[in-house]
PDB file of C-alpha atoms in Angstrom:
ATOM      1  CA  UNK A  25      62.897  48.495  56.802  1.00  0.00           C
ATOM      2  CA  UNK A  26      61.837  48.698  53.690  1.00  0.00           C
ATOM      3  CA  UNK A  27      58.141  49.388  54.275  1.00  0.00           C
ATOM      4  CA  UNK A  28      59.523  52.424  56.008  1.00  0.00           C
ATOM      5  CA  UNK A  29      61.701  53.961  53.510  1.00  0.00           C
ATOM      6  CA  UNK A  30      58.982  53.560  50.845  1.00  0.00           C
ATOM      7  CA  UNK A  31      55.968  54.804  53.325  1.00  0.00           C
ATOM      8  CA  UNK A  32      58.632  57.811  54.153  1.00  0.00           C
ATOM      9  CA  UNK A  33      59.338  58.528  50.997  1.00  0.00           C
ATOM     10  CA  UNK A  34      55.711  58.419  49.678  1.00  0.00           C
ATOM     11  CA  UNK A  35      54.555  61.116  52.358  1.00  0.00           C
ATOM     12  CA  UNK A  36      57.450  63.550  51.418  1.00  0.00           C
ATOM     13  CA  UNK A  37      56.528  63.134  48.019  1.00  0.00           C
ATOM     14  CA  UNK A  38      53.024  64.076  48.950  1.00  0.00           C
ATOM     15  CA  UNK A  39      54.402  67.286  50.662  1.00  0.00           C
ATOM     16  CA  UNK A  40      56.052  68.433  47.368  1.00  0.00           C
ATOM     17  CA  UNK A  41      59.502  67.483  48.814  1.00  0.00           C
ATOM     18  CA  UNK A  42      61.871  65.749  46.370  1.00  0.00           C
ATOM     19  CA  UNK A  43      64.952  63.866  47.795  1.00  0.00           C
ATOM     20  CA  UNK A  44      68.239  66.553  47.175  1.00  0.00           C
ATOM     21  CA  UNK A  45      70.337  63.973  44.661  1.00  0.00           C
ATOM     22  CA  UNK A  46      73.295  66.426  45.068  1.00  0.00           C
ATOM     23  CA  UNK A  47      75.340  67.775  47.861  1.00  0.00           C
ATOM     24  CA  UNK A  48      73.719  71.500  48.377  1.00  0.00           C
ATOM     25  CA  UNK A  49      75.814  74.415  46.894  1.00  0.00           C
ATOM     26  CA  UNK A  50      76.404  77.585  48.950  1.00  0.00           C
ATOM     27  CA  UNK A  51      76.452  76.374  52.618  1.00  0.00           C
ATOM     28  CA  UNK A  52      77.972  79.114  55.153  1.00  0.00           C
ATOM     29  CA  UNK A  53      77.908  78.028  58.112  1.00  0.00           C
ATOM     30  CA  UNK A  54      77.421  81.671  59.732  1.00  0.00           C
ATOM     31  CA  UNK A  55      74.893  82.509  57.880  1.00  0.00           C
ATOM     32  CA  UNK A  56      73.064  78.890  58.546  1.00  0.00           C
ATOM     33  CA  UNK A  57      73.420  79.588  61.995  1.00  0.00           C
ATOM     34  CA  UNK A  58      71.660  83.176  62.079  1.00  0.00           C
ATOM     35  CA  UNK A  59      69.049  81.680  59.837  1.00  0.00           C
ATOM     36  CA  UNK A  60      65.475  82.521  61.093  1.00  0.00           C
ATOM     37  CA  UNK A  61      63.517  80.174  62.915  1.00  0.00           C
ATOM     38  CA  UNK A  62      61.411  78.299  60.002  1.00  0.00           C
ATOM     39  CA  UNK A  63      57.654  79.167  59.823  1.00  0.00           C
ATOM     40  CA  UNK A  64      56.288  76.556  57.463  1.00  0.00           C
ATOM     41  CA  UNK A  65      54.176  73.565  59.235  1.00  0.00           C
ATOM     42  CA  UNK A  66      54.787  71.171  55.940  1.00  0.00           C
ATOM     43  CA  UNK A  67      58.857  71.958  55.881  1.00  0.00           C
ATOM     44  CA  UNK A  68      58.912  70.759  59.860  1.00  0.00           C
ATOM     45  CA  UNK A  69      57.049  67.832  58.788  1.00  0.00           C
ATOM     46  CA  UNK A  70      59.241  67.075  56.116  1.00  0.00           C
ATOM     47  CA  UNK A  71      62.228  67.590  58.663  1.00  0.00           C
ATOM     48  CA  UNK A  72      60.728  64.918  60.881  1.00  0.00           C
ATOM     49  CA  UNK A  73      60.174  62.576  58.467  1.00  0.00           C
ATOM     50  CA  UNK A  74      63.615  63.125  57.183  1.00  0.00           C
ATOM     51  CA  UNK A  75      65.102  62.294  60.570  1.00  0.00           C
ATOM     52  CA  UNK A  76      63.004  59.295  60.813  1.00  0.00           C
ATOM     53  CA  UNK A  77      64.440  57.993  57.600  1.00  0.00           C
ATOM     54  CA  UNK A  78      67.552  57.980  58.922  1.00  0.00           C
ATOM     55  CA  UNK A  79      68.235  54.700  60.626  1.00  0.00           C
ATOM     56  CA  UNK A  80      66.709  52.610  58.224  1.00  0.00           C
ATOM     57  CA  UNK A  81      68.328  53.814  55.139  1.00  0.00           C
ATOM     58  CA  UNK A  82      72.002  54.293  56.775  1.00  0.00           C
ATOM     59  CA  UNK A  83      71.988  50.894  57.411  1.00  0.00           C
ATOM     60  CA  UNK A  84      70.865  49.339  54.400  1.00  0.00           C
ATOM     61  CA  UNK A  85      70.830  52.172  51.720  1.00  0.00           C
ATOM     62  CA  UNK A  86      73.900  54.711  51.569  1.00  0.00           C
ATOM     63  CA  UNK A  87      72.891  56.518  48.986  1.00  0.00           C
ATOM     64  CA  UNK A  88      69.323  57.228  49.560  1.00  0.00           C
ATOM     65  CA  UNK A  89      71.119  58.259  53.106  1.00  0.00           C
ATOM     66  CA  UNK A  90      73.213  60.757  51.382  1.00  0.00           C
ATOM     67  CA  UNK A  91      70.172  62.045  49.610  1.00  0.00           C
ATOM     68  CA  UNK A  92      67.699  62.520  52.796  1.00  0.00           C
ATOM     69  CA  UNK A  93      70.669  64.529  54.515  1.00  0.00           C
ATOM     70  CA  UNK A  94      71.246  66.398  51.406  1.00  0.00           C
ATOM     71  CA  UNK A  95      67.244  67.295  51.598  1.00  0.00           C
ATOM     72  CA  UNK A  96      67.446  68.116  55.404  1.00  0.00           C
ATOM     73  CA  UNK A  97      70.042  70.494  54.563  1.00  0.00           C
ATOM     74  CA  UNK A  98      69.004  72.009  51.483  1.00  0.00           C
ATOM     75  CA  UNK A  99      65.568  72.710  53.293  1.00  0.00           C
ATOM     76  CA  UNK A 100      67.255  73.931  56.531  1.00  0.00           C
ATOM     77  CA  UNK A 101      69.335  77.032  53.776  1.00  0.00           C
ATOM     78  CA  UNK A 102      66.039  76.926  52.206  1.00  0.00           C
ATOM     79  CA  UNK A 103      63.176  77.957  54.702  1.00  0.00           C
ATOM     80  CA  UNK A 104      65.007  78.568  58.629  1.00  0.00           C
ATOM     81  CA  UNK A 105      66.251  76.739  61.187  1.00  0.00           C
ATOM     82  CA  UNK A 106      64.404  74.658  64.043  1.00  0.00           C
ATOM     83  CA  UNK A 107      65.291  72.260  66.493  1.00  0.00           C
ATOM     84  CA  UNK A 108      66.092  69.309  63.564  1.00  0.00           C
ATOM     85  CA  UNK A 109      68.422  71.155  61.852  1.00  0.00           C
ATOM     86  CA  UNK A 110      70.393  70.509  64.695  1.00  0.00           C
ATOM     87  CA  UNK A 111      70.435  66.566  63.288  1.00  0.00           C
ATOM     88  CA  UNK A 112      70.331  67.893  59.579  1.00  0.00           C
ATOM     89  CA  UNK A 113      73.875  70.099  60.202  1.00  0.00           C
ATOM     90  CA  UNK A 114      75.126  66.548  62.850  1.00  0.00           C
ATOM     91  CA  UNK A 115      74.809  64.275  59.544  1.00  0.00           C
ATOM     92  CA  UNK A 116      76.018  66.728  57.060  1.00  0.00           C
ATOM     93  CA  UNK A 117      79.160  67.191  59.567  1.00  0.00           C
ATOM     94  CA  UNK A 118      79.291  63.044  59.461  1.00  0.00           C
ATOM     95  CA  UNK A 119      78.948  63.078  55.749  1.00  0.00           C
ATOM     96  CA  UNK A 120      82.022  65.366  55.524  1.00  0.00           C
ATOM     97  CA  UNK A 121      83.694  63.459  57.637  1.00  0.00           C
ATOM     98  CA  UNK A 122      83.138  60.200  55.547  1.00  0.00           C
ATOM     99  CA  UNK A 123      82.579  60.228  51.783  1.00  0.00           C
ATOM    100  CA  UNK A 124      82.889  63.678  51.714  1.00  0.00           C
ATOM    101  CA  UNK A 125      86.633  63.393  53.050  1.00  0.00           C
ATOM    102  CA  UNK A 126      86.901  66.921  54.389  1.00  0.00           C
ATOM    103  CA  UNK A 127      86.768  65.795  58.140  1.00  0.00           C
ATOM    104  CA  UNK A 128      87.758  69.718  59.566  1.00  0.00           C
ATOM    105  CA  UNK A 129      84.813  71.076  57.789  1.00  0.00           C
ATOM    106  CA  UNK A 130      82.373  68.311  58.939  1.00  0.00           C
ATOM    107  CA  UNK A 131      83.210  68.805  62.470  1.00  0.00           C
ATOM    108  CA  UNK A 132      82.353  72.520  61.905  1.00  0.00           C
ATOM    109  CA  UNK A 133      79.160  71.264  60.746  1.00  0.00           C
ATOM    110  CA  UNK A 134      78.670  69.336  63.969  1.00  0.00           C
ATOM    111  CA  UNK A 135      79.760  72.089  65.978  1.00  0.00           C
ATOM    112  CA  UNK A 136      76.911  74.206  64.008  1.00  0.00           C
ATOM    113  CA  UNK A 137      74.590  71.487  65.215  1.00  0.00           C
ATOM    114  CA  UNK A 138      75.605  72.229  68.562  1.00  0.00           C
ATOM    115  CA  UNK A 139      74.759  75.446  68.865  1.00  0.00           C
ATOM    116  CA  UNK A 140      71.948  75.058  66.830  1.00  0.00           C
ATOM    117  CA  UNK A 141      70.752  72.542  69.466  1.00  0.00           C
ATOM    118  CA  UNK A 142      71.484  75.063  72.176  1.00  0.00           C
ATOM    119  CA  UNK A 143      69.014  77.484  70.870  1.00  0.00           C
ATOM    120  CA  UNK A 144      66.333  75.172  71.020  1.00  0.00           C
ATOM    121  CA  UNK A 145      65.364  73.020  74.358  1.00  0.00           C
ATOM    122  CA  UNK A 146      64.050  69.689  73.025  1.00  0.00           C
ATOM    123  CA  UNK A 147      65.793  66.721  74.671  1.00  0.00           C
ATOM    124  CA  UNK A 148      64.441  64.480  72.117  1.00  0.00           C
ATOM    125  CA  UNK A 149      66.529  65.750  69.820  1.00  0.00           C
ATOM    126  CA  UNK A 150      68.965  66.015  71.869  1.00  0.00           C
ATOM    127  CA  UNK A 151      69.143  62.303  72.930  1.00  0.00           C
ATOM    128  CA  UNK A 152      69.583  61.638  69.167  1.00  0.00           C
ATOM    129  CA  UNK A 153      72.090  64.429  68.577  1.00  0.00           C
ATOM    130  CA  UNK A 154      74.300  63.461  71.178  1.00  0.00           C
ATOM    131  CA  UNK A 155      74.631  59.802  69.955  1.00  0.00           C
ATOM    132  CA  UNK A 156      75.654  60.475  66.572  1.00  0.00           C
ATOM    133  CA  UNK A 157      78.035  63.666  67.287  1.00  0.00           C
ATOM    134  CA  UNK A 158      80.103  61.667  70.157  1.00  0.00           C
ATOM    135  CA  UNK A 159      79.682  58.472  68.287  1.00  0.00           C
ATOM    136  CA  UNK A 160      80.457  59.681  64.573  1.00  0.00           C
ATOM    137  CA  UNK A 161      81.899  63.352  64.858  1.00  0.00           C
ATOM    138  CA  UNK A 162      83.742  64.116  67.849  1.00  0.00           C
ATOM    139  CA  UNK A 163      85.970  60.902  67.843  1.00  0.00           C
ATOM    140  CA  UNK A 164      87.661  62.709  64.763  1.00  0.00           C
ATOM    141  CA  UNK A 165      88.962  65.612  66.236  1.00  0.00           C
ATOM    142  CA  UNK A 166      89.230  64.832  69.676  1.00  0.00           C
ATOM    143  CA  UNK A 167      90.631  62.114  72.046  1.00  0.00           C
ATOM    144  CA  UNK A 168      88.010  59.190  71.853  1.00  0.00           C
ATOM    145  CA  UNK A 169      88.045  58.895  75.325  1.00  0.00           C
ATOM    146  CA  UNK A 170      86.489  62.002  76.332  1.00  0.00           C
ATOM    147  CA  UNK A 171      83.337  60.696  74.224  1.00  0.00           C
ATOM    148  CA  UNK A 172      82.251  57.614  76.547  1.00  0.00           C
ATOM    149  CA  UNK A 173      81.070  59.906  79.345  1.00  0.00           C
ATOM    150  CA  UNK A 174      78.641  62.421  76.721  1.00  0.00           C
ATOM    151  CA  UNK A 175      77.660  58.815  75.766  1.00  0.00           C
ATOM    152  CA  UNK A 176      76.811  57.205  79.127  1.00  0.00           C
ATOM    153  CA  UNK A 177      75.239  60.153  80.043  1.00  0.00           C
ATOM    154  CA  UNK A 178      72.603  60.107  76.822  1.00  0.00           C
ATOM    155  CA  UNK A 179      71.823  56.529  77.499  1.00  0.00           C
ATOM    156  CA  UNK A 180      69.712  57.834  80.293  1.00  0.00           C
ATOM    157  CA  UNK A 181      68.672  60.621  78.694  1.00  0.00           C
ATOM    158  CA  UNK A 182      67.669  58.752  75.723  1.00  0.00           C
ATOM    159  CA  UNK A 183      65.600  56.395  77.799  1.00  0.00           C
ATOM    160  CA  UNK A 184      64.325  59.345  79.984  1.00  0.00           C
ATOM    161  CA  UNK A 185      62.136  60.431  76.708  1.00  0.00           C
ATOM    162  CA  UNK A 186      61.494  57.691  75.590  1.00  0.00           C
ATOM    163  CA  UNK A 187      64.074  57.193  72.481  1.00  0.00           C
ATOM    164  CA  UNK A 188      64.536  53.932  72.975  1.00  0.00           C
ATOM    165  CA  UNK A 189      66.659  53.177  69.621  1.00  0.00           C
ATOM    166  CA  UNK A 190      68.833  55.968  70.253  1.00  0.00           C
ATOM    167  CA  UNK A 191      69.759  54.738  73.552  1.00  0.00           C
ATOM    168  CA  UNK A 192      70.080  51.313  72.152  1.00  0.00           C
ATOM    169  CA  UNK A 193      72.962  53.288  69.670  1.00  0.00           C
ATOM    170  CA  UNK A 194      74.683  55.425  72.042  1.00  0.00           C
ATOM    171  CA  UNK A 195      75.396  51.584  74.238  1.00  0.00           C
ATOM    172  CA  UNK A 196      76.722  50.517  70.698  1.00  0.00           C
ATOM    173  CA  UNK A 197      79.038  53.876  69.984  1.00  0.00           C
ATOM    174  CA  UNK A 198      80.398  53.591  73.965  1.00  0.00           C
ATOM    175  CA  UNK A 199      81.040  49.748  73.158  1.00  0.00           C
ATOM    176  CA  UNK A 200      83.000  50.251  70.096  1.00  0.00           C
ATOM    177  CA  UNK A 201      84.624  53.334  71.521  1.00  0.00           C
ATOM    178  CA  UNK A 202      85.973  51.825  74.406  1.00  0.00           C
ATOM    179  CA  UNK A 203      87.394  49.088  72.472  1.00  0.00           C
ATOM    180  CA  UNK A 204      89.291  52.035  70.431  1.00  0.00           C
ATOM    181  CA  UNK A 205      90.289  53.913  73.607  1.00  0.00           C
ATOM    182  CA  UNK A 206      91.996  50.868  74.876  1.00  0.00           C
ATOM    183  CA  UNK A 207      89.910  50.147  78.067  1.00  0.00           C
ATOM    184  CA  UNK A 208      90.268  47.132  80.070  1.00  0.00           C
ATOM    185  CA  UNK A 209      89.313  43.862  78.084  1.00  0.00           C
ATOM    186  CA  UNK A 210      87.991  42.541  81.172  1.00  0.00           C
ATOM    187  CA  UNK A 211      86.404  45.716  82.857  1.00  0.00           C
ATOM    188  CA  UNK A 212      84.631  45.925  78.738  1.00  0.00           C
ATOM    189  CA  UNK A 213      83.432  42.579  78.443  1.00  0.00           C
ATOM    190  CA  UNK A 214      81.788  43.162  82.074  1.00  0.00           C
ATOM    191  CA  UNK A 215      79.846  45.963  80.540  1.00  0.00           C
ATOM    192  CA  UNK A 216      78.959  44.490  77.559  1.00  0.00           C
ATOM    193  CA  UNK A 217      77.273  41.407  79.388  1.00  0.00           C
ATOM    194  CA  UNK A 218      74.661  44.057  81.074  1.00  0.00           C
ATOM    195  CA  UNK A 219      74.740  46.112  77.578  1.00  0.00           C
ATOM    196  CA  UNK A 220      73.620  43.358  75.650  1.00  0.00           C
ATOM    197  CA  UNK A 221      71.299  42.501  78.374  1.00  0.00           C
ATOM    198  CA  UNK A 222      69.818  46.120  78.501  1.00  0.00           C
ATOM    199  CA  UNK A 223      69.131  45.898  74.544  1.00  0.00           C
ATOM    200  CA  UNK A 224      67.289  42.735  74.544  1.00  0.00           C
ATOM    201  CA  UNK A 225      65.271  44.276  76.949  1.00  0.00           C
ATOM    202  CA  UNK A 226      64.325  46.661  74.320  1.00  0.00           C
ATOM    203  CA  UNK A 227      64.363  44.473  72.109  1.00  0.00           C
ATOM    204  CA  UNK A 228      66.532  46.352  69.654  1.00  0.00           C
ATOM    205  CA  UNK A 229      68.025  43.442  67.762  1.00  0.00           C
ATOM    206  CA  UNK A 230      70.533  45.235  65.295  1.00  0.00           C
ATOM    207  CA  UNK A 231      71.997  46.972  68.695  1.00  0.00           C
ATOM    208  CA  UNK A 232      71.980  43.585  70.394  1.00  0.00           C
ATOM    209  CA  UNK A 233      73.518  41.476  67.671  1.00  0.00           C
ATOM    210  CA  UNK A 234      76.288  44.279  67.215  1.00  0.00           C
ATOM    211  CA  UNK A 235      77.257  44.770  70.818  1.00  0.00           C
ATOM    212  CA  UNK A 236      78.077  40.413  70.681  1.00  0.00           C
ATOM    213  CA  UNK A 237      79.943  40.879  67.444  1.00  0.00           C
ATOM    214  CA  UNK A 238      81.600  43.757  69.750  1.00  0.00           C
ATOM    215  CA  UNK A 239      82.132  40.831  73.039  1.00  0.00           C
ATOM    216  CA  UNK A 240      83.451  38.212  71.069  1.00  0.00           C
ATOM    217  CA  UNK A 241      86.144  40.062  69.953  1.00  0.00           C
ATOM    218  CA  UNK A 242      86.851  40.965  73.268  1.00  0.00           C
ATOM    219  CA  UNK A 243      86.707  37.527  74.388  1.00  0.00           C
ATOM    220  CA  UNK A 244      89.035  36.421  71.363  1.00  0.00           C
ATOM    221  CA  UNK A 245      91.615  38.923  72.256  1.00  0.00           C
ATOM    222  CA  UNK A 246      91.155  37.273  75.789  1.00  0.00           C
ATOM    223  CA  UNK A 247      92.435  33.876  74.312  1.00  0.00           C
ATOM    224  CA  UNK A 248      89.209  32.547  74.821  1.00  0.00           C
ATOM    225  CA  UNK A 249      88.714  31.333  71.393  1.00  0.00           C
ATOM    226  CA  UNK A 250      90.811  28.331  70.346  1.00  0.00           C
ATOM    227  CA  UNK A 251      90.333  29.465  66.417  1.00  0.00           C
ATOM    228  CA  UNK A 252      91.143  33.238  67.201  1.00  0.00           C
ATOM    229  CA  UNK A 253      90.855  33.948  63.695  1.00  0.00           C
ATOM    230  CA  UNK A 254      87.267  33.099  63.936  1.00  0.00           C
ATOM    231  CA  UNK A 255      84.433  35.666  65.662  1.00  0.00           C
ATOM    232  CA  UNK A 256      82.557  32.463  66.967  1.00  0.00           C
ATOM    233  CA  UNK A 257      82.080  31.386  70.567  1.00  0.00           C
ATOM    234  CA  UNK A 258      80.504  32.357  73.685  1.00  0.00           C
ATOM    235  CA  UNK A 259      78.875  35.806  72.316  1.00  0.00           C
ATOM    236  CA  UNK A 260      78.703  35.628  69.091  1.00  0.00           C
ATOM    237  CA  UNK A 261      78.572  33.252  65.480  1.00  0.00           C
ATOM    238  CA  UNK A 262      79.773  34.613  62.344  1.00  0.00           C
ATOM    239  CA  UNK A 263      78.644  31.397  60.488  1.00  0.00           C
ATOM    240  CA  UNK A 264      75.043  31.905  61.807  1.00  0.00           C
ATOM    241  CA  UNK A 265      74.885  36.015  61.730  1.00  0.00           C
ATOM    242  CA  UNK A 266      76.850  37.133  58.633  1.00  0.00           C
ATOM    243  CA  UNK A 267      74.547  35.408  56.019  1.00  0.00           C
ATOM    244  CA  UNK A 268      71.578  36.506  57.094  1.00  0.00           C
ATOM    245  CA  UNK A 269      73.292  40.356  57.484  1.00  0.00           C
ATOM    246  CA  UNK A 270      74.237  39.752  53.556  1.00  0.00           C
ATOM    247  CA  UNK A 271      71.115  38.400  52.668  1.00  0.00           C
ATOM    248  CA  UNK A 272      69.278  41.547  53.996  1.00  0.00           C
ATOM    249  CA  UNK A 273      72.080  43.966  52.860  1.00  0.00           C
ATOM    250  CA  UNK A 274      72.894  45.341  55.954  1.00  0.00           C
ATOM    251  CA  UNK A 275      75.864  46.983  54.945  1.00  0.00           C
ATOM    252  CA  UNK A 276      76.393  49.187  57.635  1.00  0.00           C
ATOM    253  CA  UNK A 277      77.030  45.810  60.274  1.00  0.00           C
ATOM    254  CA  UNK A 278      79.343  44.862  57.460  1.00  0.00           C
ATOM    255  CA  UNK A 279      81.450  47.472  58.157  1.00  0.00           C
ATOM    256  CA  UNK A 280      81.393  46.626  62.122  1.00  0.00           C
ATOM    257  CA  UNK A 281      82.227  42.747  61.468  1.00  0.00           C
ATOM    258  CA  UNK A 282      84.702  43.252  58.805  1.00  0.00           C
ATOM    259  CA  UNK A 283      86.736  45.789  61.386  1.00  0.00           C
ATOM    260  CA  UNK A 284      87.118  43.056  64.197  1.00  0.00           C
ATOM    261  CA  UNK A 285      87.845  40.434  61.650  1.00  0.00           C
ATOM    262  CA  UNK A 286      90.814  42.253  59.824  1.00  0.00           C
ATOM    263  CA  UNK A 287      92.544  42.878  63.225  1.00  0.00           C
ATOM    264  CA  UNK A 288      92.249  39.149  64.055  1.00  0.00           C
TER     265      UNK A 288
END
């Protein structure tokens, strides 16, 4: 992960493109959307490359995450739109929605994703849009349940075009989502038996250990765990998982375990 983020970084830096340390000043979202398509070969590059970055650092390095969507942004306002800003207005939105605390203007921002998606046909980026604005945006707004369908859906889609990690997420945002919305324990856990299954396929190991975290809470809440204060048993053990998650700073399955284990 790290490898990544430094090979990432290095590139951009080779391009002349600086990581934004600041959220961008004088964002309207009108006149983002009506921006004209961008013309520079080096600023799409940089866009991709940006958008790459993405799942390694929001898992293990928040602020450098803030910074690469600050950049996406601030070269979106900068030089015209194309099919990424789509993602680049999505994690702005998310942003808002977080840290940002201003969770009406963020889902504008996804909204202005969108339609920025709609402009351009490119189900790539669609398969990754659609996990992170039904996963991280929509469920702020609007009733959760409405977003396991859009998800379910972009499983396939994701897989279709061969985004394999992004359909590995959208199975984690429908598990965790469905667990908010209050589905059936039993009808959940069913699902998450082939879910699990289907990322260990594809070998996408973060998604896989996540979605048992996710079944062995449903199993506690079962009464299938004798020590139902502990997230250890059939699916899933904390003992095992949660030092090596520490020890390689994943913060972001922190935040996943440490949800579960304050309920219980």
């Amino acid at each position: 992960m790290q490898t990544a983020l430094d090979t990432g970084l290095e590139v951009l830096q080779i391009l002349g493109i600086p990581l934004v340390k600041q959220p961008p000043q004088i964002l309207i979202i009108a006149e983002l959307e009506n921006q004209s398509p961008v013309e520079s070969l080096e600023i799409k590059a940089s866009l991709g490359i940006l958008i790459s970055l993405i799942g390694p650092v929001y898992q293990t390095f928040p602020v450098v995450w803030e910074q690469v969507v600050f950049t996406m942004v601030s070269l979106c306002r900068d030089f015209g739109n194309s099919p990424e800003s789509a993602i680049a207005y999505l994690w702005y939105g998310i942003l808002l929605c977080g840290s940002l605390e201003n969770i009406d203007l963020g889902y504008q921002f996804g909204e202005l994703g969108l339609r920025i998606l709609e402009k351009f046909e490119n189900r790539n980026i669609q398969a990754k849009f659609n996990n992170a604005f039904y996963g991280a945006v929509f469920p702020w707004k609007r009733d959760i349940k409405a977003a396991l369908k859009p998800l379910q859906e972009n499983i396939n889609l994701a897989l279709g075009v061969g985004e394999i990690e992004y359909a590995s997420y959208s199975t984690l945002n429908y598990s965790w989502l469905s667990l908010a919305a209050g589905k059936s324990l039993e009808s959940l856990n069913n699902e998450l038996i082939d879910i699990i299954e289907l990322n260990q396929k594809l070998q996408q190991d973060f998604q896989v250990i996540t979605n048992q975290l996710c079944r062995q809470f449903v199993l506690n809440l079962f009464g299938s765990n004798s020590e139902v204060t502990q997230l250890s048993g059939e699916a899933f053990n904390e003992d095992e998982i949660i030092p090596r998650m520490i020890n390689s700073h994943n913060m972001h399955f922190m935040v996943y375990y440490y949800i579960p284990k304050t309920m219980i």
